[in-house]
Amino acid sequence: MSEQVALYAEFTAVPGAADTVEGLIGDYAEVVRAEPGNQVFEVYRRREDDHRFVVFEVYRDEAAFEEHLGGEAGGAFNARLQPLIVEPHSVLSFLTPVRRT
């Protein structure tokens, strides 16, 4: 059995666009949560800088994550997001679970 894929994505809204980004990512979150392989998709704004967004994501396995990446909705979302953020794209950080002994 393949392991879950867990990651967080971070990006910064350009000045004046944070609320627009929040609406955009909120709509996209509903789409992602409906994907059969998605287990968690939670969106946060950093407390110390409300223009910084963090999205925590968990997928059933690598195949589910690849299906998510190849989805049409993701391409459309990223095309709309890109001009609203400082970075050229979301910065992804993949996580490895700590095993209990």
Coordinates of C-alpha atoms in Angstrom, one line a residue:
M1 CA 0.0 0.0 0.0
S2 CA 1.3 3.4 -1.0
E3 CA 1.8 6.0 1.8
Q4 CA -0.2 9.2 2.0
V5 CA 1.1 12.3 0.4
A6 CA 1.1 15.3 2.9
L7 CA 2.3 18.8 2.1
Y8 CA 1.7 22.4 2.6
A9 CA 1.7 25.1 0.0
E10 CA 2.6 28.7 0.8
F11 CA 2.1 31.9 -1.2
T12 CA 1.8 35.6 -0.5
A13 CA -1.0 37.8 -1.9
V14 CA 0.1 41.0 -3.6
P15 CA -0.9 44.2 -1.7
G16 CA -4.6 44.7 -1.8
A17 CA -5.4 41.2 -3.1
A18 CA -5.6 39.1 0.0
D19 CA -9.4 39.0 0.2
T20 CA -9.6 38.1 -3.5
V21 CA -7.1 35.3 -3.0
E22 CA -9.0 34.1 0.0
G23 CA -12.2 33.9 -2.1
L24 CA -10.4 32.1 -4.9
I25 CA -8.8 29.5 -2.7
G26 CA -12.0 29.0 -0.8
D27 CA -13.9 28.1 -4.0
Y28 CA -11.0 25.9 -5.1
A29 CA -10.9 24.1 -1.7
E30 CA -14.5 22.9 -2.3
V31 CA -13.5 21.4 -5.6
V32 CA -10.4 19.7 -4.1
R33 CA -12.2 18.3 -1.1
A34 CA -14.6 16.5 -3.5
E35 CA -11.7 14.7 -5.3
P36 CA -11.9 11.0 -4.3
G37 CA -8.2 10.9 -3.2
N38 CA -8.2 14.0 -1.1
Q39 CA -8.3 13.6 2.6
V40 CA -7.5 17.1 3.9
F41 CA -7.4 20.5 2.3
E42 CA -7.3 23.3 4.9
V43 CA -6.6 26.9 4.1
Y44 CA -5.0 29.3 6.6
R45 CA -3.8 32.9 6.7
R46 CA -0.7 33.5 8.8
R47 CA -1.6 35.3 12.0
E48 CA 1.5 37.6 11.8
D49 CA 0.9 38.5 8.1
D50 CA -2.6 38.1 6.7
H51 CA -1.3 38.3 3.1
R52 CA 0.5 35.0 3.6
F53 CA -1.5 31.8 2.9
V54 CA -0.7 28.3 4.0
V55 CA -2.7 25.3 2.6
F56 CA -2.3 22.0 4.3
E57 CA -3.1 19.0 2.0
V58 CA -3.2 15.3 2.4
Y59 CA -3.9 12.8 -0.3
R60 CA -4.6 9.0 -0.1
D61 CA -1.5 8.1 -2.0
E62 CA 0.9 9.2 -4.7
A63 CA -1.6 8.3 -7.5
A64 CA -4.3 10.5 -5.9
F65 CA -1.9 13.4 -5.6
E66 CA -0.9 13.0 -9.3
E67 CA -4.5 12.9 -10.3
H68 CA -5.0 16.1 -8.3
L69 CA -2.1 17.8 -10.1
G70 CA -3.4 16.7 -13.5
G71 CA -6.9 18.0 -12.9
E72 CA -8.4 20.7 -15.0
A73 CA -9.5 22.7 -12.0
G74 CA -6.0 23.0 -10.7
G75 CA -4.7 24.5 -13.9
A76 CA -7.5 27.1 -14.0
F77 CA -7.0 27.9 -10.3
N78 CA -3.3 28.4 -10.7
A79 CA -3.8 30.6 -13.8
R80 CA -6.1 32.9 -11.8
L81 CA -3.9 32.8 -8.7
Q82 CA -0.5 33.6 -10.3
P83 CA -1.1 37.3 -11.0
L84 CA -2.4 37.8 -7.5
I85 CA 0.6 36.4 -5.6
V86 CA 4.2 37.6 -5.1
E87 CA 5.9 34.3 -5.9
P88 CA 5.9 32.9 -9.4
H89 CA 3.9 29.9 -8.0
S90 CA 2.9 28.2 -4.7
V91 CA 5.9 27.0 -2.8
L92 CA 5.4 23.3 -1.9
S93 CA 6.9 21.6 1.2
F94 CA 6.3 17.8 1.3
L95 CA 6.1 16.1 4.7
T96 CA 7.2 12.7 6.0
P97 CA 5.4 11.2 8.9
V98 CA 7.3 10.5 12.1
R99 CA 6.9 6.8 12.9
R100 CA 6.1 5.8 16.5
T101 CA 8.3 3.0 17.8

